[in-house]
Coordinates of C-alpha atoms and ligand atoms in Angstrom, one line a residue:
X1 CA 79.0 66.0 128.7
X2 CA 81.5 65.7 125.9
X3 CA 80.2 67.1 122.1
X4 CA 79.0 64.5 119.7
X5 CA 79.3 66.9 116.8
X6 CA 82.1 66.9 114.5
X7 CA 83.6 69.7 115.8
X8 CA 87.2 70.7 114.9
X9 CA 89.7 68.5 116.7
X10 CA 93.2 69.1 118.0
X11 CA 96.2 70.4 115.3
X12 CA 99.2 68.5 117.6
X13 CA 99.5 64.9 116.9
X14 CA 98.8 64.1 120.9
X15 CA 95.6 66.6 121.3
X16 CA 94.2 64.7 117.8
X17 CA 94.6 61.5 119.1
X18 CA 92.9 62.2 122.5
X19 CA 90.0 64.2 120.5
X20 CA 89.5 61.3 118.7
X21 CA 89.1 59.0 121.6
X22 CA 86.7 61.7 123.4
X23 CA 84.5 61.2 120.4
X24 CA 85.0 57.6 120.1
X25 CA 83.8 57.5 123.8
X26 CA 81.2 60.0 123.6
X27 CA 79.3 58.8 120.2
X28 CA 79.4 55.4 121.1
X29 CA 78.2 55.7 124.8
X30 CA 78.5 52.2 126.8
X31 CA 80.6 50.1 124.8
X32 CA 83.2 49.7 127.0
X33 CA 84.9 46.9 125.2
X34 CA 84.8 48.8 122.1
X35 CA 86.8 51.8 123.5
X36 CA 89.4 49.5 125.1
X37 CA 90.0 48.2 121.7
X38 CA 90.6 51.6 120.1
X39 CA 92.7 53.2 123.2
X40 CA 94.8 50.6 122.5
X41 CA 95.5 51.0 118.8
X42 CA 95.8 54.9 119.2
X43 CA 98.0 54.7 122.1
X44 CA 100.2 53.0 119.8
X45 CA 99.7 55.4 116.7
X46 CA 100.9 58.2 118.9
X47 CA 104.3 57.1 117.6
X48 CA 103.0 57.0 114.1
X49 CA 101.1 60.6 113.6
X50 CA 104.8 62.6 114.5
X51 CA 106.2 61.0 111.7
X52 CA 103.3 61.2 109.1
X53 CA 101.2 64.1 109.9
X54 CA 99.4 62.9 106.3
X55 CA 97.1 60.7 108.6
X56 CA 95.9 63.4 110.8
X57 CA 95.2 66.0 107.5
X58 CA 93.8 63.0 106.0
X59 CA 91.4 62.6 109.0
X60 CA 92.2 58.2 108.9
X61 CA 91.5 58.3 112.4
X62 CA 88.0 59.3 112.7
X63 CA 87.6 57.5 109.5
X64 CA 88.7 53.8 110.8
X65 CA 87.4 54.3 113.9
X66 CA 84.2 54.5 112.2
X67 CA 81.8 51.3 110.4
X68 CA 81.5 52.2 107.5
X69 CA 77.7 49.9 107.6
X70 CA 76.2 48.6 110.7
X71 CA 73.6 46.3 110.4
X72 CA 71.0 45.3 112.7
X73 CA 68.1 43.1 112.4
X74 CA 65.5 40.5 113.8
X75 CA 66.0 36.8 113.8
X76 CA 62.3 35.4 114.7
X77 CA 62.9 31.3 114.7
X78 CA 60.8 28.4 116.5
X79 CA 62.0 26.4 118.4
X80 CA 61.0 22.7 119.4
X81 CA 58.1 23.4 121.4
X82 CA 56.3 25.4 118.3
X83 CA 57.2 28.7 120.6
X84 CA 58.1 31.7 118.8
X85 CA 62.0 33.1 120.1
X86 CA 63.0 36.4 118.5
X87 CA 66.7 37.3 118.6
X88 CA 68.7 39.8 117.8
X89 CA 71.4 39.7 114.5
X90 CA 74.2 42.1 113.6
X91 CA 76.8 42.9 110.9
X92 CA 79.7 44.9 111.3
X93 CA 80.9 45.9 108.1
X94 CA 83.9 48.0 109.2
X95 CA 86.5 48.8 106.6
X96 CA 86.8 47.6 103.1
X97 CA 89.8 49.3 102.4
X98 CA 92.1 46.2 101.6
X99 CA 89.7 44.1 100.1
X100 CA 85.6 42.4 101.1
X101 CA 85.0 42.5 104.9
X102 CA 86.1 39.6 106.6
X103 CA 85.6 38.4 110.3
X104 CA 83.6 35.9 111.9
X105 CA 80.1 34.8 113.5
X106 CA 79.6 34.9 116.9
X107 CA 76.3 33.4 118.7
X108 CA 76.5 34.2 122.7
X109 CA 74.0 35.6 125.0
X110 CA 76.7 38.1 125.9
X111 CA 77.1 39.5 122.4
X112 CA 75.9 43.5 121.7
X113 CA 76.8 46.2 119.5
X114 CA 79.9 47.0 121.4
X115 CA 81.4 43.9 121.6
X116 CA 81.1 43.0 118.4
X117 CA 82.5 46.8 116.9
X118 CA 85.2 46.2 119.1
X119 CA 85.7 42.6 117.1
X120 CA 85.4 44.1 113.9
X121 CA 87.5 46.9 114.5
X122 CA 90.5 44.7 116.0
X123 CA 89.7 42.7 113.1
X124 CA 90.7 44.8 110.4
X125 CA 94.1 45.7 111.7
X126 CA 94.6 41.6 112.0
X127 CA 93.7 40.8 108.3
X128 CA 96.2 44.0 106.9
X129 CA 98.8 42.0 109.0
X130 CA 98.2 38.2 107.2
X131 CA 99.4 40.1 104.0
X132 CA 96.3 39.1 102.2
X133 CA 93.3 41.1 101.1
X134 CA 90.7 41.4 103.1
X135 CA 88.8 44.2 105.1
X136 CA 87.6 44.1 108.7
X137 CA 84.3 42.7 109.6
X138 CA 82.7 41.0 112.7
X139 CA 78.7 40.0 113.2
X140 CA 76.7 37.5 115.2
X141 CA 73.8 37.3 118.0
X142 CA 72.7 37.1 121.1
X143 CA 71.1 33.7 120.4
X144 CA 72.8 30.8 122.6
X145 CA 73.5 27.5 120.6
X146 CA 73.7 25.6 124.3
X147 CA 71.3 23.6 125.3
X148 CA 69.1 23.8 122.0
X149 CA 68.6 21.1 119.4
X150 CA 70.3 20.6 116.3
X151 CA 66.7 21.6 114.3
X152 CA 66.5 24.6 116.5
X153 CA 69.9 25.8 115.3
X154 CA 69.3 25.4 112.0
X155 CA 65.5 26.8 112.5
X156 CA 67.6 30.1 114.0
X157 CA 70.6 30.1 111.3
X158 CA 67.9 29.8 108.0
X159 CA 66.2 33.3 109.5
X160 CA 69.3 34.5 110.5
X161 CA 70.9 34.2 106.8
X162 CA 67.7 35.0 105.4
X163 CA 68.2 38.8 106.4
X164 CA 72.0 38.3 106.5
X165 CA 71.9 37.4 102.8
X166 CA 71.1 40.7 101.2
X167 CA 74.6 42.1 102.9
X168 CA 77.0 40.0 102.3
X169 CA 78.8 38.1 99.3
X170 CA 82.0 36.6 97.9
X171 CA 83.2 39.7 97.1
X172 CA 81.4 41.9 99.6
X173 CA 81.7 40.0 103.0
X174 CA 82.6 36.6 103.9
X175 CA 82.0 35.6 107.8
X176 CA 83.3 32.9 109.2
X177 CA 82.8 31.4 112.9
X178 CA 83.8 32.2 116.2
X179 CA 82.7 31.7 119.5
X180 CA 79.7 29.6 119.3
X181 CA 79.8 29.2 115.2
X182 CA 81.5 26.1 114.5
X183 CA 80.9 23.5 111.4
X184 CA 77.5 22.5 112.3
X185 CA 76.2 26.2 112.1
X186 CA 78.6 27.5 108.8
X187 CA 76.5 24.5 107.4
X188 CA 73.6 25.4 108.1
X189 CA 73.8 29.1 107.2
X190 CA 75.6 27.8 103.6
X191 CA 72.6 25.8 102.7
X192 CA 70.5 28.6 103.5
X193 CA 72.4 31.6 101.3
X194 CA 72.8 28.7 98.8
X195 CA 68.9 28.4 98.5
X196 CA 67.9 31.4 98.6
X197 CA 70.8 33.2 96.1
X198 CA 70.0 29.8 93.5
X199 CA 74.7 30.2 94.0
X200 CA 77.1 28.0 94.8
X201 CA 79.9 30.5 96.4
X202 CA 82.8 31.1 98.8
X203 CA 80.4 33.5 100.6
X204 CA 81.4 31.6 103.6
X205 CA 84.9 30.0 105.3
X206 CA 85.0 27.4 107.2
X207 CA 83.0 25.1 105.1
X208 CA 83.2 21.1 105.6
X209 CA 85.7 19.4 102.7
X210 CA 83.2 18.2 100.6
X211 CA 81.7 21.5 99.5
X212 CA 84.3 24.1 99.6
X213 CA 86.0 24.1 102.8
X214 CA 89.9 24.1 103.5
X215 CA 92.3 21.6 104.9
X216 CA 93.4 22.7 108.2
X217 CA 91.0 25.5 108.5
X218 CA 89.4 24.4 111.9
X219 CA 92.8 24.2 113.1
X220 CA 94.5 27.1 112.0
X221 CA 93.8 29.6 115.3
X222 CA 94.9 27.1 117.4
X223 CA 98.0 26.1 115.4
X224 CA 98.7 29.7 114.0
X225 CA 99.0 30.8 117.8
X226 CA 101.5 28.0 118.6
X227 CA 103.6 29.1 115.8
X228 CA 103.6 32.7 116.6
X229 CA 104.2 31.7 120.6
X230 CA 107.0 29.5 118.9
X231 CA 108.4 32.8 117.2
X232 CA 108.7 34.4 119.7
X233 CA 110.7 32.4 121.7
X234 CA 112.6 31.7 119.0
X235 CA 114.2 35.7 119.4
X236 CA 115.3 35.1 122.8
X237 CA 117.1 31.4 121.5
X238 CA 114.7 29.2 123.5
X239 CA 111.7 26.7 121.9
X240 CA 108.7 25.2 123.2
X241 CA 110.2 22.2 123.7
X242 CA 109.4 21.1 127.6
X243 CA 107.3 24.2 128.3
X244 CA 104.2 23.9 130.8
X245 CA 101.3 25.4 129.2
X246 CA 98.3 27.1 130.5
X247 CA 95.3 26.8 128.1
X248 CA 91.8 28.5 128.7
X249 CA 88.6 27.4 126.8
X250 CA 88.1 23.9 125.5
X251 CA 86.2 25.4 122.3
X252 CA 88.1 25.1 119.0
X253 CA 91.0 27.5 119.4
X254 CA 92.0 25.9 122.7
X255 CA 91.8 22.2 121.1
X256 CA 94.1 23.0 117.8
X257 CA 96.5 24.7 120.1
X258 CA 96.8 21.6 123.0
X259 CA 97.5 19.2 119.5
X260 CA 100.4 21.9 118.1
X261 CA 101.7 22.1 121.6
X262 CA 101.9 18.5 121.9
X263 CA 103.2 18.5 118.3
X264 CA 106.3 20.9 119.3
X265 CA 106.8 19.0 122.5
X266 CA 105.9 21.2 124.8
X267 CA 103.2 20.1 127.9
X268 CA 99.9 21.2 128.1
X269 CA 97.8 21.1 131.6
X270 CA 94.8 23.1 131.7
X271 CA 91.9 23.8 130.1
X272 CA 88.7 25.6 131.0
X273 CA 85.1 26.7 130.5
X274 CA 82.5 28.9 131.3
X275 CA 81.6 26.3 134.4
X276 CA 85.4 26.5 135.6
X277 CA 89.2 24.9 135.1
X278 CA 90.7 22.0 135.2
X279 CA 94.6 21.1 136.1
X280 CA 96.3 18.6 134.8
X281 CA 99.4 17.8 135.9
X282 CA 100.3 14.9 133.9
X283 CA 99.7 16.7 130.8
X284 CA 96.7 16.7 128.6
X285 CA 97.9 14.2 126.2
X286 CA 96.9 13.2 122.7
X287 CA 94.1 10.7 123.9
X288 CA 92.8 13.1 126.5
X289 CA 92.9 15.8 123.5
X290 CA 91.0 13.0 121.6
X291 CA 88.1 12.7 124.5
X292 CA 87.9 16.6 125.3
X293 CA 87.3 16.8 121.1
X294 CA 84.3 14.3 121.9
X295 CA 83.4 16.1 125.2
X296 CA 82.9 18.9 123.5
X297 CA 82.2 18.7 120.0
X298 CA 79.7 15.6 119.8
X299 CA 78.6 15.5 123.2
X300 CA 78.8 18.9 124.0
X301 CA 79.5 19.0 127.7
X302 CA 80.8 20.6 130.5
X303 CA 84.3 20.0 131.3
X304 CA 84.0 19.9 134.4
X305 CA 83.6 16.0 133.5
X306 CA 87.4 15.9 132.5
X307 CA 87.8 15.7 136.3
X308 CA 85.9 12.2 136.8
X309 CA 87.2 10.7 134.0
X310 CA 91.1 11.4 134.3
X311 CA 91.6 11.0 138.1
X312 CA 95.0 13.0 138.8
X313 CA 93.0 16.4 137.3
X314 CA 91.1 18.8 139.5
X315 CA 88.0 21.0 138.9
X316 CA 87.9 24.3 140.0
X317 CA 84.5 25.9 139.6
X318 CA 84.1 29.3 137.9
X319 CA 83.8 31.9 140.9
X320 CA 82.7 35.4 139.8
X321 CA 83.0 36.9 143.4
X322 CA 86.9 36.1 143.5
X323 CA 89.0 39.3 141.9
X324 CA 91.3 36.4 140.1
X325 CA 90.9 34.0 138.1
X326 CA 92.5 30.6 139.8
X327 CA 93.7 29.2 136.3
X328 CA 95.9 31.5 136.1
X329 CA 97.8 31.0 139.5
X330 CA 99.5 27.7 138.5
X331 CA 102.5 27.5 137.7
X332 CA 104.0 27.1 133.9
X333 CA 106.1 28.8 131.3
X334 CA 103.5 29.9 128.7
X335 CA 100.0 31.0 128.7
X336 CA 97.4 30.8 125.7
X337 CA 94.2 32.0 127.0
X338 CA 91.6 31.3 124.4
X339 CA 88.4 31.5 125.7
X340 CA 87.1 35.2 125.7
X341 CA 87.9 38.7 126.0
X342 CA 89.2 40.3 129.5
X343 CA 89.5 37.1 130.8
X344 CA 92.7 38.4 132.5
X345 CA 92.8 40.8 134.5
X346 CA 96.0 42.9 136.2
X347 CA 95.9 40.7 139.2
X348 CA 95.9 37.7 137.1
X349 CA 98.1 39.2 134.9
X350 CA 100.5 39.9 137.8
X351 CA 99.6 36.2 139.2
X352 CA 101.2 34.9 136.1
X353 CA 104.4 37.0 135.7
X354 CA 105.1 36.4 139.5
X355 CA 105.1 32.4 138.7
X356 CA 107.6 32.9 136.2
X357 CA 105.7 32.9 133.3
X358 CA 107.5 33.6 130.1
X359 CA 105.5 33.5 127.5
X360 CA 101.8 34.9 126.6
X361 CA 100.6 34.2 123.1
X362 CA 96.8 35.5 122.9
X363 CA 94.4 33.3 121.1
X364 CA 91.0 34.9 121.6
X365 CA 90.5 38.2 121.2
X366 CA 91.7 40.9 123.7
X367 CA 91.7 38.4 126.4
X368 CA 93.9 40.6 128.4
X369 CA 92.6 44.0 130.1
X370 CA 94.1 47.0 129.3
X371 CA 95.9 46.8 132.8
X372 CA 96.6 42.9 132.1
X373 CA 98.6 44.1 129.1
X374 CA 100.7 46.9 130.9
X375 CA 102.2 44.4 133.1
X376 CA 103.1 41.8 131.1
X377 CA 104.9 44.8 128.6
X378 CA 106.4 46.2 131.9
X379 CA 107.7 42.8 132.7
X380 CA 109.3 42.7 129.5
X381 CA 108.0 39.0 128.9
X382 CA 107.2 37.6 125.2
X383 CA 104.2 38.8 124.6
X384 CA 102.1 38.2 121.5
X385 CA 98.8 40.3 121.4
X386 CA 95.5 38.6 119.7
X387 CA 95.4 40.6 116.8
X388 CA 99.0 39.5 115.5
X389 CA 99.1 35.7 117.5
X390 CA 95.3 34.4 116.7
X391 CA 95.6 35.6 112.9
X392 CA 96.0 32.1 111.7
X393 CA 92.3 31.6 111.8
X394 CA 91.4 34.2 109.3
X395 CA 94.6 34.0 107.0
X396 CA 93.4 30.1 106.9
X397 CA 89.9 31.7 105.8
X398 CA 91.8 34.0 103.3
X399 CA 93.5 30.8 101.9
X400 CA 90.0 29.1 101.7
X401 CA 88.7 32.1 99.9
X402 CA 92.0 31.9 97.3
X403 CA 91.1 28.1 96.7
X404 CA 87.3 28.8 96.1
X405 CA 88.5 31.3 93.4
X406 CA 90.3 29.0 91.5
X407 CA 88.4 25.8 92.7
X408 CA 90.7 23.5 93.8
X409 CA 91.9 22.0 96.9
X410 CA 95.1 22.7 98.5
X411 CA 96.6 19.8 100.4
X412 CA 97.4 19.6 104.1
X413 CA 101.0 20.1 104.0
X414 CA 100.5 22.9 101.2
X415 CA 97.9 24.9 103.6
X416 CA 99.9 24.2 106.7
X417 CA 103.1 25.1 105.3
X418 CA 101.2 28.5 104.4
X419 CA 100.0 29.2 107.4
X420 CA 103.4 28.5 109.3
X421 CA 104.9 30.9 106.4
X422 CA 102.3 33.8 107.4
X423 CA 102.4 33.6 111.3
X424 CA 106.3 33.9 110.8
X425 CA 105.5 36.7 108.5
X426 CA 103.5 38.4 111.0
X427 CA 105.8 38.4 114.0
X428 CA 108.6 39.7 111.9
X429 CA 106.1 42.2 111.1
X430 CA 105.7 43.1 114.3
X431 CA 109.3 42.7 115.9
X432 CA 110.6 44.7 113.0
X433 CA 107.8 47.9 113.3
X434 CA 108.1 47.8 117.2
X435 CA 111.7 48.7 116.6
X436 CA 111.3 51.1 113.7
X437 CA 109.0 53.1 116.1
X438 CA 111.1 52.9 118.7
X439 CA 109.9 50.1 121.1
X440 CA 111.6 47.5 120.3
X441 CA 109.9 43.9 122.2
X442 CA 106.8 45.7 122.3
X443 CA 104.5 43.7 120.0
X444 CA 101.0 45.6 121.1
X445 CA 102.9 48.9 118.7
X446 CA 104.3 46.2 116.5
X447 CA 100.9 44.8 115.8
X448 CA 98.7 48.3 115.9
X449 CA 101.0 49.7 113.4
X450 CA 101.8 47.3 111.1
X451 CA 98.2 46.6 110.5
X452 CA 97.6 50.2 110.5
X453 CA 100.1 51.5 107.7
X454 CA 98.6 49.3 105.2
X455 CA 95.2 50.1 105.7
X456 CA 95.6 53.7 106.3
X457 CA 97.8 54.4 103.2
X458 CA 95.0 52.6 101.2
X459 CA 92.3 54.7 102.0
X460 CA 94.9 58.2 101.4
X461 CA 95.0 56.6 97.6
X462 CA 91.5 55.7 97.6
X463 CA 90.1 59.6 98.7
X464 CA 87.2 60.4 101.1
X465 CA 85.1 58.2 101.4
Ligands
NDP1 P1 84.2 28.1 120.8 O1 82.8 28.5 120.9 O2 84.7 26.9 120.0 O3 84.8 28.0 122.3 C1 84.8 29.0 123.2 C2 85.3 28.6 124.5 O4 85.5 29.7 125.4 C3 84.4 27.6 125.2 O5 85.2 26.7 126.0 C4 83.6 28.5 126.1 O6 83.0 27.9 127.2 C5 84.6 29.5 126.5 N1 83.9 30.8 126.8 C6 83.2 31.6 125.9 N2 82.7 32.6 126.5 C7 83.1 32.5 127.8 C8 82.9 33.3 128.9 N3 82.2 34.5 128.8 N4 83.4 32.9 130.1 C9 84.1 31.8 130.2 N5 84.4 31.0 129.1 C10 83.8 31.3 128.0 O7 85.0 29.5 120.2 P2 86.4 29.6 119.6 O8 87.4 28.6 120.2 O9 86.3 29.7 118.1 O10 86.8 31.1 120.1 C11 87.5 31.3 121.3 C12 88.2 32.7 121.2 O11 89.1 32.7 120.1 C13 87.2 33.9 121.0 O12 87.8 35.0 121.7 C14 87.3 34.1 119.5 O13 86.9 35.4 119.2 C15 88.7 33.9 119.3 N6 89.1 33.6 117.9 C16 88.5 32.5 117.2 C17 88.9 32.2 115.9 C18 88.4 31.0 115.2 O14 88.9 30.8 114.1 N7 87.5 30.3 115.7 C19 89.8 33.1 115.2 C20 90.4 34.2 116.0 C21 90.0 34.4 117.3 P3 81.5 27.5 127.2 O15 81.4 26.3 126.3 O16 81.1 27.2 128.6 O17 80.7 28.7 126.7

């Protein structure tokens, strides 16, 4: 069994990088999500370490791969039937190098400690790249916001800020949502930091209009993703305009990027749950948007229901003994899975490039498997990884955070006009560092090391620590 010591790792650029992932793997024994998320990155810094040996003598790997505060804690609530439920919460506060920690909330039964470091981790190398200042954070729990009432929610968010509140802060940390946090829960957790802190602060983004949220904020991973996809495209002279589009999830990242498709004229036919698929070919236009939006975020239902209610779509159910994923064997030009991580898979992936698809802009978070990703890069398709393509959501939250500051409201065309500016910004980020080091087309380097140089050159100035 490998050491979990801190012995003395490899002097060549290629030996540190693998010592560091043995240790990685080693100290932070099944977390399999977490170690895809850092393979990843250090695959790509191999390129980086010949040229600036400063990062290995300064020992940034071990460092960033490292939280620098984990916290764990117990979220006892009641729920309707006077039954006490005890859940589990967690913070990730993983690098503060660039400014507070920053990343969202996630409730899910699936969510543990690895899945969330591997969040916060991916996270920090996504906020270097929106040019604004913010660290890396991720938290959330392994409560499940289905199926329970709206006073059971806010019965589990009240305990669950009640411990969160001595961590975090408007210039400490500032979650947001994510999968399963959406406006109904950020409210809920406000009120509750608000009472118990006697403050009125930006400790949170995401928050409704009326008491510091920001225009376009629900909609910025959806519509950040859609520019970046747009980008892309741009480089090879081509648009959106007319595209098919595959779509995954029906949560809020898949709904903001159906309405930005349809904005840019391209077609949208599928969208999907944890219950299965549905396939659209007539397109999923803007009324259909309009009752998924209801389907979903007042009624919250399955979407399987799409099915009965627009006759020319199809259902497929969610099979876990298939090795592929059916939604990704129709045909179309683009892809935006925005449901979950892994959710492709190299057969899926291989489904996809075989039926011409041209285009795969990510807008949850590592939704494609380390295999998944090798083929669409050895296909030499546009491909635009999560941590450059879904960073709309959190440069929106860093533009929330800038309008709290000064408190005042920027319009809608002010903030979307931002955003657009910064997802532009990214990809040229990218494009450009992907051919500095070498690889030009390859985002996944772009990405990893444009987020990287920032934050690692921070912490060289700011010393050991
Ligand atoms: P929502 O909770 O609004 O929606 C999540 C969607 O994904 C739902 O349709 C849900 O289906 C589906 N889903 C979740 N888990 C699974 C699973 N294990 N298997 C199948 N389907 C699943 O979340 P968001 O739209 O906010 O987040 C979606 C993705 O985007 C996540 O990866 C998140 O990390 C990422 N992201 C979100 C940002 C944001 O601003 N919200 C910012 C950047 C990234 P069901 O309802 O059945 O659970």
């Amino acid at each position: 069994m490998a050491s979990t010591t801190a012995t003395p790792l490899g002097t060549h650029p290629g030996d540190y990088i693998d010592d560091v992932m043995n240790q990685v793997k080693a100290k932070n024994p099944a977390e399999p999500e977490f170690h895809q998320a850092v393979q990843e990155v250090l695959d790509s810094l191999r390129l980086v370490l010949k040229r600036h040996p400063e990062y290995q003598s300064g020992r940034i790997l071990e460092r960033i791969v490292e939280p620098e505060r984990l916290i764990m804690f117990r979220v006892p609530w009641f729920d309707d039937h006077g039954a006490m439920r005890i859940n589990r919460g967690y913070r990730i506060e993983m690098n503060s190098a660039i400014g507070p920690y920053k990343g969202g909330l996630r409730f899910h039964p699936s969510v543990n400690l690895g899945i969330l470091k591997f969040l916060a981790f991916e996270q920090v190398f996504k906020n270097s790249l929106t040019t604004l200042m913010m660290g890396g954070g991720k938290g959330g729990s392994d409560f499940d916001p289905k199926g329970k009432s709206d006073n059971e929610v806010m019965r589990f968010c009240q305990s669950f800020m009640t411990e969160l509140s001595r961590h975090i802060g408007p210039d400490t940390d500032v979650p947001a949502g994510d999968i399963g946090v959406g406006g109904r829960e950020i409210g809920f957790l406000f009120g509750q930091y608000k009472r118990l802190r006697n403050e009125f602060t930006g400790v949170l983004t995401g928050k409704g209009l009326n008491w510091g949220g920001s225009l376009i904020r629900p909609e910025a991973t959806g519509y950040g993703c859609v520019y970046f996809a747009a980008e892309m495209l741009k480089t090879r002279k081509d648009s959106l305009d007319g595209k098919l589009c595959l779509v995954s999830g029906s949560g809020n990242v898949s709904q903001y990027t159906v309405e930005k498709l349809l904005d840019l004229g391209a077609k949208p036919i599928s969208l999907s749950d944890s219950s299965g698929a549905i396939f659209d070919p007539d397109g999923i236009d803007r009324e259909k948007l309009a009752w998924v939006k209801e389907l979903k975020n007042a009624r919250r239902g399955r979407i399987r229901e799409y099915a009965d209610r627009f006759k020319k779509a199809t259902f497929k159910p969610a099979d876990g003994a298939l090795d592929h994923n059916p939604l990704w064997t129709i045909k179309a030009d683009c892809a935006f899975p925005s449901a979950t991580q892994n959710e492709i898979n190299a057969k899926d992936a291989s489904n996809l490039v075989s039926n011409g698809v041209k285009v795969v802009a990510e807008g949850a978070n590592m939704p494609s498997s380390a295999d998944a990703t090798k083929t669409f890069l050895d296909a030499a398709i546009l491909y635009g990884p999560a941590k450059a393509a879904n960073a709309g959501g959190v440069a929106t939250s860093g533009l929330e955070m800038a309008q709290n500051s000064m408190r005042l409201s920027w319009t809608r065309e002010e903030v979307d006009k931002r955003l657009h500016g910064i997802m532009a910004s990214i990809h040229k980020t990218c494009f450009e560092t992907a051919e500095t080091y070498g690889t030009p087309g390859n985002l996944v380097n772009g990405a990893n090391i444009g987020g990287f140089l920032k934050v690692a050159n921070a912490m060289l100035d700011q010393g050991l620590v």
